[in-house]
PDB file of N, CA and C in Angstrom:
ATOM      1  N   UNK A   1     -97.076-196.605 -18.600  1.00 85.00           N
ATOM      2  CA  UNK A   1     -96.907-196.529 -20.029  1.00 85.00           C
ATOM      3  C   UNK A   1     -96.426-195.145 -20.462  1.00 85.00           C
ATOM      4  N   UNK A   2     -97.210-194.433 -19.574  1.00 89.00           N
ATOM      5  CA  UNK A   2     -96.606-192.540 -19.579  1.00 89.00           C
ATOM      6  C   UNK A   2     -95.063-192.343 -19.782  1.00 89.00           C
ATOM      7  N   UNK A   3     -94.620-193.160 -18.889  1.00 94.00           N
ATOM      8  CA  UNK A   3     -93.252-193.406 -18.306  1.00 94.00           C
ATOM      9  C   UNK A   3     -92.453-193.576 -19.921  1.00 94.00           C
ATOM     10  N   UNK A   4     -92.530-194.579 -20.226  1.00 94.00           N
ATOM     11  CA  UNK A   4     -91.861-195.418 -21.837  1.00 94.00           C
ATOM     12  C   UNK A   4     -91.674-194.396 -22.457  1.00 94.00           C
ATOM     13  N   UNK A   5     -93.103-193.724 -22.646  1.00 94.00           N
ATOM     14  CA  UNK A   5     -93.391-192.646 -23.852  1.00 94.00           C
ATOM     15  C   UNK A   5     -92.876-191.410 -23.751  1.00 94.00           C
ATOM     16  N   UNK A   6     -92.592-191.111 -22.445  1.00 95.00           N
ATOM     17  CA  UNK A   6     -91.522-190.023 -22.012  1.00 95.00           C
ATOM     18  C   UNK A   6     -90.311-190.452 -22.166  1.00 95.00           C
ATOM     19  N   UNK A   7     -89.914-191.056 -21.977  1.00 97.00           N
ATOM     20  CA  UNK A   7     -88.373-191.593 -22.157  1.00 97.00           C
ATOM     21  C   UNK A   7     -88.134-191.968 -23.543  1.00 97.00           C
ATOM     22  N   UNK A   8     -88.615-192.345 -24.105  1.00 96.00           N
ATOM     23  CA  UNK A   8     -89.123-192.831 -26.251  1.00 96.00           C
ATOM     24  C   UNK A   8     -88.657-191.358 -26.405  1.00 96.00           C
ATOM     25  N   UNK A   9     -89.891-190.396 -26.269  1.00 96.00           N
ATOM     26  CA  UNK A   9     -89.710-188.921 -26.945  1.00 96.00           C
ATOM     27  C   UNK A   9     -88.624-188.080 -26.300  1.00 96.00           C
ATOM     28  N   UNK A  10     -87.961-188.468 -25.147  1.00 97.00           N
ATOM     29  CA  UNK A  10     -86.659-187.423 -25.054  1.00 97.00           C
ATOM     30  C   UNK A  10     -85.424-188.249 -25.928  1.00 97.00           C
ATOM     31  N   UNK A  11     -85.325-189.562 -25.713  1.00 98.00           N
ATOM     32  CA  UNK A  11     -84.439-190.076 -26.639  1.00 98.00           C
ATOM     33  C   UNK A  11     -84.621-189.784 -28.455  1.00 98.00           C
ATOM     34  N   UNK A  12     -85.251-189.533 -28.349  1.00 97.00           N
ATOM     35  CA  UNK A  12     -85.638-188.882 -30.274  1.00 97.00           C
ATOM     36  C   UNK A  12     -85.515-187.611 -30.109  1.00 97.00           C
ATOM     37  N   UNK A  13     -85.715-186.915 -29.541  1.00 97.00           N
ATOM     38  CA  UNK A  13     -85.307-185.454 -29.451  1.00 97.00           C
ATOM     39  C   UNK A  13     -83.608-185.502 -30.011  1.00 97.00           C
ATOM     40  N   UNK A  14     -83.090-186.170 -28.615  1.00 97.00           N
ATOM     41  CA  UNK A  14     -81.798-185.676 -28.402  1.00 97.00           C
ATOM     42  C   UNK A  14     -81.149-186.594 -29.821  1.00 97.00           C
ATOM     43  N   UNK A  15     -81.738-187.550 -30.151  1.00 97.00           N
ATOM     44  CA  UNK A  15     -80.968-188.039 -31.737  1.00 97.00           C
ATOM     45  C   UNK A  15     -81.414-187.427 -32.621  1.00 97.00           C
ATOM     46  N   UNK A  16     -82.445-186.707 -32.760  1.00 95.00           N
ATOM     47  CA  UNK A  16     -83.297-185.778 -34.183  1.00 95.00           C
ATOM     48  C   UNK A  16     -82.020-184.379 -34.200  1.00 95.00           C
ATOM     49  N   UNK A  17     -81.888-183.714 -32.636  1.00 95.00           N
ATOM     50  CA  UNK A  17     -80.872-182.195 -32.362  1.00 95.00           C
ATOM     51  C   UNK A  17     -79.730-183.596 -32.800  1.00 95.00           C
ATOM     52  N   UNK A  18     -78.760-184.376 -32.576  1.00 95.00           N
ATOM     53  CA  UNK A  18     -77.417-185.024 -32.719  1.00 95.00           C
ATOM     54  C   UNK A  18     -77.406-184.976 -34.032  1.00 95.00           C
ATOM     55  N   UNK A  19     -78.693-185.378 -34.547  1.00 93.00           N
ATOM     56  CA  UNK A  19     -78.274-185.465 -36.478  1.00 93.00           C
ATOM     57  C   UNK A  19     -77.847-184.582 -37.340  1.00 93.00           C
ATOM     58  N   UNK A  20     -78.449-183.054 -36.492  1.00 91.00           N
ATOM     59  CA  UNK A  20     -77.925-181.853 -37.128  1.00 91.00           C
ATOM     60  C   UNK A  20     -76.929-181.276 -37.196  1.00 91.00           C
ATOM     61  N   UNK A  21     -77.018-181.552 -35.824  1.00 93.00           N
ATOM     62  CA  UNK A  21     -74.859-181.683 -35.294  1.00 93.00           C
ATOM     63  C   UNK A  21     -74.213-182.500 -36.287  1.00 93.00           C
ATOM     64  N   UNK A  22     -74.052-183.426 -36.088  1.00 94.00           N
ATOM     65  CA  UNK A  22     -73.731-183.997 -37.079  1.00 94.00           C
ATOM     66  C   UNK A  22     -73.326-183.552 -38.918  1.00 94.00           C
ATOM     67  N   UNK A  23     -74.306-183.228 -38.964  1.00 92.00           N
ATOM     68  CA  UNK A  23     -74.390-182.425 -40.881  1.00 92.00           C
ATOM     69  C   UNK A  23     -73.913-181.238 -40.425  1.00 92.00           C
ATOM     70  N   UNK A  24     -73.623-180.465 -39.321  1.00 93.00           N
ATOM     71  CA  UNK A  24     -73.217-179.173 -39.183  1.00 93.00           C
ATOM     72  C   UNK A  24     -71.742-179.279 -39.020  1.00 93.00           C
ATOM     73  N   UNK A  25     -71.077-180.471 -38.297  1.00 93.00           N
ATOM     74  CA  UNK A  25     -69.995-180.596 -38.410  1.00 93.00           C
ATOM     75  C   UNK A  25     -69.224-180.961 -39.438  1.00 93.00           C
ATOM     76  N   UNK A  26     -70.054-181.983 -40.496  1.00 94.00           N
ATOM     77  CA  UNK A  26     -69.072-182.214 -42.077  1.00 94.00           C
ATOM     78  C   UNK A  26     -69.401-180.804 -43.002  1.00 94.00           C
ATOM     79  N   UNK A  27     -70.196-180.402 -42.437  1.00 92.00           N
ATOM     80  CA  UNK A  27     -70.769-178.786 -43.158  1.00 92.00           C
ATOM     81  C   UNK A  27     -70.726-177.495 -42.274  1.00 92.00           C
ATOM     82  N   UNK A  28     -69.522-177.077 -41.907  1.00 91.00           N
ATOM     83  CA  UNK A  28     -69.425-175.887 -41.286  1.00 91.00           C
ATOM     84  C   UNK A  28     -69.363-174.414 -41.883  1.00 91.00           C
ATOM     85  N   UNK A  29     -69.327-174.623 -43.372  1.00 91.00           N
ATOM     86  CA  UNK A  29     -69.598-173.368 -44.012  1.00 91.00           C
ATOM     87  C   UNK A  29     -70.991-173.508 -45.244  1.00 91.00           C
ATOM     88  N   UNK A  30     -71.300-174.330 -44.634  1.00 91.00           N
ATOM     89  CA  UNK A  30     -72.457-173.931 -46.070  1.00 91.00           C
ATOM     90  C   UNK A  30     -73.705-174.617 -45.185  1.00 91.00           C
ATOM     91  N   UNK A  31     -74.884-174.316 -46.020  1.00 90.00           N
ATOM     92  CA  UNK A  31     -75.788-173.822 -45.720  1.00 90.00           C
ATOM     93  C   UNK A  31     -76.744-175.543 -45.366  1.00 90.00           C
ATOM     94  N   UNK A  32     -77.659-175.833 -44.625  1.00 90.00           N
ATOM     95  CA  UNK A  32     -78.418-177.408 -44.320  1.00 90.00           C
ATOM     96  C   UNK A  32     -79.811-176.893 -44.938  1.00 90.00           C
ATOM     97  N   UNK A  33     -80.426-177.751 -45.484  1.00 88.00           N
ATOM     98  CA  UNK A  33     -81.521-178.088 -46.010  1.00 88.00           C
ATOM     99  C   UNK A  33     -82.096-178.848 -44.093  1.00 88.00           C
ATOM    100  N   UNK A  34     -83.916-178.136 -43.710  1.00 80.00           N
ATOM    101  CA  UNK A  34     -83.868-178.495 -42.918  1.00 80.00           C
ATOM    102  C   UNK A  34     -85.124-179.874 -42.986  1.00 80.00           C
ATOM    103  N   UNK A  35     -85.508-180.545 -44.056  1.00 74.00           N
ATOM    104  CA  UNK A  35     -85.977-181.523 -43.873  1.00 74.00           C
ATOM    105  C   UNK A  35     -85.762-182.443 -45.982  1.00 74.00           C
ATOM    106  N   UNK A  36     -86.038-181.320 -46.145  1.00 82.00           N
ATOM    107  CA  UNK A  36     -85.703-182.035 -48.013  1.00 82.00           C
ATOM    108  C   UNK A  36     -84.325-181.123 -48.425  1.00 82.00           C
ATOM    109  N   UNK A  37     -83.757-181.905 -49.306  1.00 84.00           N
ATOM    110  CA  UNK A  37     -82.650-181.477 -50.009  1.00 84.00           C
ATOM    111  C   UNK A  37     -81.738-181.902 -49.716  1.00 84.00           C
ATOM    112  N   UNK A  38     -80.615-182.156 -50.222  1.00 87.00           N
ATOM    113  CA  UNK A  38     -79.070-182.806 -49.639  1.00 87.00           C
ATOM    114  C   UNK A  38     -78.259-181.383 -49.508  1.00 87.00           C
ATOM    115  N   UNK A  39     -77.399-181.883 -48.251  1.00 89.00           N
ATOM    116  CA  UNK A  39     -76.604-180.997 -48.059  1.00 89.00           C
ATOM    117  C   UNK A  39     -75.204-181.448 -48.754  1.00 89.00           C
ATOM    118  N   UNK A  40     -74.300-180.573 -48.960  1.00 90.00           N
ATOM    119  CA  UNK A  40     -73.210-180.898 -49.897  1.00 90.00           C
ATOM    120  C   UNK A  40     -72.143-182.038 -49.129  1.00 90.00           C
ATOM    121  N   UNK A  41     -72.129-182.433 -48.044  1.00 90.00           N
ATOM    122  CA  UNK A  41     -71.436-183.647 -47.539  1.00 90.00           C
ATOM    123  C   UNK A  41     -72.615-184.499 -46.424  1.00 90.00           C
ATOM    124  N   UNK A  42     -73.089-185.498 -46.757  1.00 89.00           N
ATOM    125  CA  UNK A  42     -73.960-186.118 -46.288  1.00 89.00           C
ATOM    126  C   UNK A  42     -73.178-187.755 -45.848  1.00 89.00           C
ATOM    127  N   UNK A  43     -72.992-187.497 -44.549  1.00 92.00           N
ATOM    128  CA  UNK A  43     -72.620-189.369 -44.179  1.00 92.00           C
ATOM    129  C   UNK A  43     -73.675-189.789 -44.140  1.00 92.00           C
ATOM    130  N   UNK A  44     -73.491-190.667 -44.374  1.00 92.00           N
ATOM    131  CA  UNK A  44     -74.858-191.814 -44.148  1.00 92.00           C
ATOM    132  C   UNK A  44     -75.817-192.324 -42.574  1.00 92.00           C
ATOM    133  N   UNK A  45     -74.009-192.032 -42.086  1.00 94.00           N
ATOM    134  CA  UNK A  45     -75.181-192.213 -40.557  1.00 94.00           C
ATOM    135  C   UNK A  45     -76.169-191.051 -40.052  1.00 94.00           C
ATOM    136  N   UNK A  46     -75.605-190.128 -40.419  1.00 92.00           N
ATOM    137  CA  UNK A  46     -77.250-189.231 -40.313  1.00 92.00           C
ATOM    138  C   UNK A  46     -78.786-189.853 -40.786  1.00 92.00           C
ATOM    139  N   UNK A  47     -78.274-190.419 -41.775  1.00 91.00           N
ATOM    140  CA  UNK A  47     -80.152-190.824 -42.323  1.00 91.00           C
ATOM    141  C   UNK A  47     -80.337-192.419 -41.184  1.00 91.00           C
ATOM    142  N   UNK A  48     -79.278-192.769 -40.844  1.00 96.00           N
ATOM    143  CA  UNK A  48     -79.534-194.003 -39.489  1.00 96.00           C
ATOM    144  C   UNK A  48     -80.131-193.114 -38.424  1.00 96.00           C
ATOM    145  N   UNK A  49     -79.460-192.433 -38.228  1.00 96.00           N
ATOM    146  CA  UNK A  49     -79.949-191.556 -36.630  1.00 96.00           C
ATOM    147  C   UNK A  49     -81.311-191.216 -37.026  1.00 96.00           C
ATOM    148  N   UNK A  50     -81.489-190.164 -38.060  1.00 94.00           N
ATOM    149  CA  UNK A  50     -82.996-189.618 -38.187  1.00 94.00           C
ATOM    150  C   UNK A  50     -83.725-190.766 -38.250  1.00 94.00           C
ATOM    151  N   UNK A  51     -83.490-191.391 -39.309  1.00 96.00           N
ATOM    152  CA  UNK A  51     -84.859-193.049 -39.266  1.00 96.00           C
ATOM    153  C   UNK A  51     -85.049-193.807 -37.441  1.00 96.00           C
ATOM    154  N   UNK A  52     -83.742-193.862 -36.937  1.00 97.00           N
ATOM    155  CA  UNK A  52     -84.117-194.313 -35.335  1.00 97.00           C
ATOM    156  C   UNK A  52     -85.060-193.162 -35.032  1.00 97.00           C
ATOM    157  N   UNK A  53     -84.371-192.064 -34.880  1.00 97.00           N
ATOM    158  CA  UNK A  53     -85.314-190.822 -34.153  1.00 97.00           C
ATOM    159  C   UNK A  53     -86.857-190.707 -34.690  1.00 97.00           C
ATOM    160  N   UNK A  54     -87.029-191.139 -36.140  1.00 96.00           N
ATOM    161  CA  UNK A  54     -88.528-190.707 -36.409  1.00 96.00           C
ATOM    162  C   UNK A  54     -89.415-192.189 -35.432  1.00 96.00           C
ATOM    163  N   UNK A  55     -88.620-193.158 -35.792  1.00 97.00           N
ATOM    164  CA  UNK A  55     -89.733-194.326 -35.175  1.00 97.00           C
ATOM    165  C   UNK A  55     -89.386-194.334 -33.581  1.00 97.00           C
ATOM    166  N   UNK A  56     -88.508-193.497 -32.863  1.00 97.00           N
ATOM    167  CA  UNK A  56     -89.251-193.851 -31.641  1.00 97.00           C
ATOM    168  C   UNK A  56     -90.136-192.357 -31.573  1.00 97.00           C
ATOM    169  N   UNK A  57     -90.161-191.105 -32.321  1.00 96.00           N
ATOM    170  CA  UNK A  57     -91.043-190.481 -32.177  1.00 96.00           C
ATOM    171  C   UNK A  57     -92.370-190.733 -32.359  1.00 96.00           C
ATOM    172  N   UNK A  58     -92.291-191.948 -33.632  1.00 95.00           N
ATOM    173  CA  UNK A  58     -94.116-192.325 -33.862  1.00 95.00           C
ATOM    174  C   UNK A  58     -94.302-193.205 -32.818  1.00 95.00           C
ATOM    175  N   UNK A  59     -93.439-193.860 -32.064  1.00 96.00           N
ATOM    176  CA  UNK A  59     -93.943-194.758 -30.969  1.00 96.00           C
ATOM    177  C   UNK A  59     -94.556-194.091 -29.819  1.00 96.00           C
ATOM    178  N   UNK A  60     -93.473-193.404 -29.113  1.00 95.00           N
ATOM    179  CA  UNK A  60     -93.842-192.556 -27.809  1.00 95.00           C
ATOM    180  C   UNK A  60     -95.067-191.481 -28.995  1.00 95.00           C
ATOM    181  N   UNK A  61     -95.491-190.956 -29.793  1.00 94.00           N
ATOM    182  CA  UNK A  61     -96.487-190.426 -30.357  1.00 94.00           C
ATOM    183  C   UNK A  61     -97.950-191.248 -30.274  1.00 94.00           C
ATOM    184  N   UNK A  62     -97.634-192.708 -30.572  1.00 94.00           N
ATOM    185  CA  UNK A  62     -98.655-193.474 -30.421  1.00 94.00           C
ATOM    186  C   UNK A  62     -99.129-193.659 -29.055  1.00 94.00           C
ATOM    187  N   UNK A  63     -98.524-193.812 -27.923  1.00 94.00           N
ATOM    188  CA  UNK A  63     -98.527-193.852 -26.778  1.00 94.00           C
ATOM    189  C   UNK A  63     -99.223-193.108 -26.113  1.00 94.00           C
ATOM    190  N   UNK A  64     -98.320-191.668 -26.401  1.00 92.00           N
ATOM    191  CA  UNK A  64     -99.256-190.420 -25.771  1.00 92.00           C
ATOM    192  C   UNK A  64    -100.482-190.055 -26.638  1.00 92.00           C
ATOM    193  N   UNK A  65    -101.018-190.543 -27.555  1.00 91.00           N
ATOM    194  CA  UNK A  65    -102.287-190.282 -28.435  1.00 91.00           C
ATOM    195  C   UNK A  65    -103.449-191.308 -27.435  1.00 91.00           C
ATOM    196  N   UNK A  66    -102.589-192.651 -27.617  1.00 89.00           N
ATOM    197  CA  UNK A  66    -103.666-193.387 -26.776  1.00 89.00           C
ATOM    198  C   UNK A  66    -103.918-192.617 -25.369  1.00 89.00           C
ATOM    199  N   UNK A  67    -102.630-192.188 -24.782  1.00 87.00           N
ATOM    200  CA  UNK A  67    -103.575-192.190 -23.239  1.00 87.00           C
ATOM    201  C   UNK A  67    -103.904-190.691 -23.156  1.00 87.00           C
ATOM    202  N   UNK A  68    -103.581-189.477 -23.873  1.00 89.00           N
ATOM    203  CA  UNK A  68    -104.554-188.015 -23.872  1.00 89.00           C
ATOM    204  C   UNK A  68    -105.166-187.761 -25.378  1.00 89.00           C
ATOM    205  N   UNK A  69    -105.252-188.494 -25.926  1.00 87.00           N
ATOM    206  CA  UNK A  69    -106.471-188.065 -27.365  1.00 87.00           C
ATOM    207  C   UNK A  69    -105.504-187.642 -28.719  1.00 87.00           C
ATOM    208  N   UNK A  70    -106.163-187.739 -29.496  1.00 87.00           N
ATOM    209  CA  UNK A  70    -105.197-187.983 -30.805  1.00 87.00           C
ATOM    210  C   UNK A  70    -104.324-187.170 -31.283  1.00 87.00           C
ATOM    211  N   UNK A  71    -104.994-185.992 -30.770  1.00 89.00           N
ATOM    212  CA  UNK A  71    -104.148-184.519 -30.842  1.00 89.00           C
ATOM    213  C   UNK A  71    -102.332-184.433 -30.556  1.00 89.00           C
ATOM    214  N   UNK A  72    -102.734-184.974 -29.263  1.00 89.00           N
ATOM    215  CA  UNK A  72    -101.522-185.108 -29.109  1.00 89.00           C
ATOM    216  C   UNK A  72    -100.242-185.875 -29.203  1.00 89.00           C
ATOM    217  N   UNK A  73    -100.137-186.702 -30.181  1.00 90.00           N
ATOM    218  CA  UNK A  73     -99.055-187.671 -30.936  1.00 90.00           C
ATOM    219  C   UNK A  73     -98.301-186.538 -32.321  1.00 90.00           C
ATOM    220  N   UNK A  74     -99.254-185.733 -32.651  1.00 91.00           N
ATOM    221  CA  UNK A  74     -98.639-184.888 -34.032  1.00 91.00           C
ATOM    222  C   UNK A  74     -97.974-183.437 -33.293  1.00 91.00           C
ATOM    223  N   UNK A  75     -98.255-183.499 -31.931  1.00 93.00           N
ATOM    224  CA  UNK A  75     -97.768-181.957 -31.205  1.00 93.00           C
ATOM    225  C   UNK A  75     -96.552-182.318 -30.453  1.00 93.00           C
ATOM    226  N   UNK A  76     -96.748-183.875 -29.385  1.00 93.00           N
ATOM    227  CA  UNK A  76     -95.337-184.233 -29.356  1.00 93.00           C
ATOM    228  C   UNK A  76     -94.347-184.264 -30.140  1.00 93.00           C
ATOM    229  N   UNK A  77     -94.399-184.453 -31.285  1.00 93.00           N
ATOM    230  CA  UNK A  77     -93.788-184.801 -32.743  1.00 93.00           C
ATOM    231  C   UNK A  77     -93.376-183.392 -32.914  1.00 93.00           C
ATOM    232  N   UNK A  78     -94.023-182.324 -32.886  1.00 94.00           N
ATOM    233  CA  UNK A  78     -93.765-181.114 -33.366  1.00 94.00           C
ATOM    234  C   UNK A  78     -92.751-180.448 -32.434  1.00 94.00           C
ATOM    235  N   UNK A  79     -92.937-180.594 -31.064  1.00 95.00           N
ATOM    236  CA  UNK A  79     -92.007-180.462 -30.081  1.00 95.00           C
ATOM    237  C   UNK A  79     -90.666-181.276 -29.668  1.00 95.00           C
ATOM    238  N   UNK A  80     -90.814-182.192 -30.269  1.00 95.00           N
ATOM    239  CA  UNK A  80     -89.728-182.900 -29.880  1.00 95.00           C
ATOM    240  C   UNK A  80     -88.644-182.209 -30.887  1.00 95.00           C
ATOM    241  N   UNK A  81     -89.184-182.402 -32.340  1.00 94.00           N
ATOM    242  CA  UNK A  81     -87.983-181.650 -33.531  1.00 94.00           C
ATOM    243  C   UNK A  81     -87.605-180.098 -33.605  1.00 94.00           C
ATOM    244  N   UNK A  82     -88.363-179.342 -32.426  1.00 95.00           N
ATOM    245  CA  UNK A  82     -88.071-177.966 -33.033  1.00 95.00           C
ATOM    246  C   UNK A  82     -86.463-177.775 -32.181  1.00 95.00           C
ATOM    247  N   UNK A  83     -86.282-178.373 -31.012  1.00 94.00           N
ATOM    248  CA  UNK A  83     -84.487-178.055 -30.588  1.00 94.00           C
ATOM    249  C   UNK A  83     -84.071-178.363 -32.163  1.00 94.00           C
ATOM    250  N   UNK A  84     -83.923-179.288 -33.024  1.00 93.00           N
ATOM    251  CA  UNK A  84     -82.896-180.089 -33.612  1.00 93.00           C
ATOM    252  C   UNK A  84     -83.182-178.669 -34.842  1.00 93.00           C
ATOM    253  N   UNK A  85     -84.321-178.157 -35.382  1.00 92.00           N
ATOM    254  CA  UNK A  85     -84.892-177.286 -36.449  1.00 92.00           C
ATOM    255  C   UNK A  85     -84.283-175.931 -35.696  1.00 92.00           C
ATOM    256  N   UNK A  86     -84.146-175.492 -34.650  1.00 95.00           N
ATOM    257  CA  UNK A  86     -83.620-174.350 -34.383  1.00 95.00           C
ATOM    258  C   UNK A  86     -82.183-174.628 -34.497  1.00 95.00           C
ATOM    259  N   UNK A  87     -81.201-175.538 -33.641  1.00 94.00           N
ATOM    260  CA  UNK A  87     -80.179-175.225 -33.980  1.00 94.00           C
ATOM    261  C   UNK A  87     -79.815-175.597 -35.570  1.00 94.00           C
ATOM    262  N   UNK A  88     -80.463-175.770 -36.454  1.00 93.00           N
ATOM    263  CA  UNK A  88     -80.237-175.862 -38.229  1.00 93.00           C
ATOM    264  C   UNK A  88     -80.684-174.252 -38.626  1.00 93.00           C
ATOM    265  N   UNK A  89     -81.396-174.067 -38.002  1.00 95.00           N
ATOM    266  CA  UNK A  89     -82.224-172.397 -38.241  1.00 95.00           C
ATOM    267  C   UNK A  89     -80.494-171.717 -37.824  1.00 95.00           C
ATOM    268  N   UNK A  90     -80.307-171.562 -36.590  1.00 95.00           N
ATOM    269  CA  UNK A  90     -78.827-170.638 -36.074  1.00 95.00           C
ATOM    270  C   UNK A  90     -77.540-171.133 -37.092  1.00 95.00           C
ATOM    271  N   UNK A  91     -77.534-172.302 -37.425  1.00 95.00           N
ATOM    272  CA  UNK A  91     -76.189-172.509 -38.260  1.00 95.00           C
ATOM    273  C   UNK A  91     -76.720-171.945 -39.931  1.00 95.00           C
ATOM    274  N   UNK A  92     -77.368-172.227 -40.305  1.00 93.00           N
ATOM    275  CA  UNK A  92     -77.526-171.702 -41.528  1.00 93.00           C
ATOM    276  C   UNK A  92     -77.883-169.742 -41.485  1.00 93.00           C
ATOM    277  N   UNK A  93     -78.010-169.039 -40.196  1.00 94.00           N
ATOM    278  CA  UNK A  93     -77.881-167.527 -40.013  1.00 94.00           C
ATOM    279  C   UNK A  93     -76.421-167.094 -40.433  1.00 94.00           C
ATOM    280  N   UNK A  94     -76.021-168.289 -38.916  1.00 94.00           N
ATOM    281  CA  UNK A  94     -74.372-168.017 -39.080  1.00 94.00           C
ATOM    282  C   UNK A  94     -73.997-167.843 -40.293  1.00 94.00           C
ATOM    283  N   UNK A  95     -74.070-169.169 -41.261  1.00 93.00           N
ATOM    284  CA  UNK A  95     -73.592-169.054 -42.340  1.00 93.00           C
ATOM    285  C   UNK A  95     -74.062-167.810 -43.345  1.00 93.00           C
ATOM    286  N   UNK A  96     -75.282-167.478 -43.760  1.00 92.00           N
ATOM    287  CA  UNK A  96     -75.215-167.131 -44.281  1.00 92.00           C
ATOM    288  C   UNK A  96     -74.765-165.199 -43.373  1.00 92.00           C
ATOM    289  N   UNK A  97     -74.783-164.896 -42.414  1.00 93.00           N
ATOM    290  CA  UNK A  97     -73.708-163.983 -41.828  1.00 93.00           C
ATOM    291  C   UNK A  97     -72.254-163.372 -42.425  1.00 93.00           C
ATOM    292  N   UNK A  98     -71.953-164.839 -42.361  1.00 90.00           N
ATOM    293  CA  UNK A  98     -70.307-165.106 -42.997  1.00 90.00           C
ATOM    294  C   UNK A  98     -69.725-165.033 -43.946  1.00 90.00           C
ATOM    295  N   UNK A  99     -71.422-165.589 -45.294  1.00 85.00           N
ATOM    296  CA  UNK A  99     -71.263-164.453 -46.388  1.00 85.00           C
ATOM    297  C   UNK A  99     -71.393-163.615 -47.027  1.00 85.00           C
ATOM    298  N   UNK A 100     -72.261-162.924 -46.037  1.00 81.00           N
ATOM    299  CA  UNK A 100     -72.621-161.571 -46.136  1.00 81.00           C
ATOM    300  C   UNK A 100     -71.370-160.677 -46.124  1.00 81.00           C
ATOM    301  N   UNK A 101     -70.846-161.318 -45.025  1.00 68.00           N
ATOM    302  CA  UNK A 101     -69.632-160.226 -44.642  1.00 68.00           C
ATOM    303  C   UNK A 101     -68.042-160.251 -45.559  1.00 68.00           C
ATOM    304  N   UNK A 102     -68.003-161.482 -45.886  1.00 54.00           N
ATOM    305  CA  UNK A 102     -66.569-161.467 -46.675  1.00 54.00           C
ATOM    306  C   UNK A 102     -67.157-160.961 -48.433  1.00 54.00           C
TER     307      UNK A 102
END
């Protein structure tokens, strides 16, 4: 069952980091909101990707809660999103870098 729930939470990782990509590519000069707010060009399939990515995170979350204790479903969760929250953290530096400088 370990197995599922490992494979659940790397596949939500890598679609939670794709979604940002994503908004970073229709938005290469301005700045991402990293969980509330709209960013100034928003496709829609981003909010598809994140909604897949959150429910297999609460799944493989449920998983690993049942078999090491409850703690750990809200820390997987926390680890799985920080790749996708750092590279939104580095593009919004960049940006705001870029207008610092011009």
């Amino acid at each position: 069952m370990e197995l599922i729930a490992i494979v659940l939470w790397v596949v939500a990782a890598v679609l939670f980091t794709a979604s940002f990509d994503m908004l970073r590519s229709v938005n290469p000069d301005s700045r991402l909101p990293f969980f509330f707010g709209k960013p100034p060009n928003n496709p829609p399939q981003v909010a598809m990707v994140r909604l897949l990515a959150f429910i297999l995170f609460l799944v493989s979350a449920w998983i690993f809660s049942d078999a090491y204790g409850r703690a750990m479903g809200p820390l997987v969760i926390v680890i799985g999103a920080l790749p996708g929250c750092l590279r939104n953290y580095l593009h919004n530096r960049r940006v705001a870098a870029a207008e610092g400088t011009s």
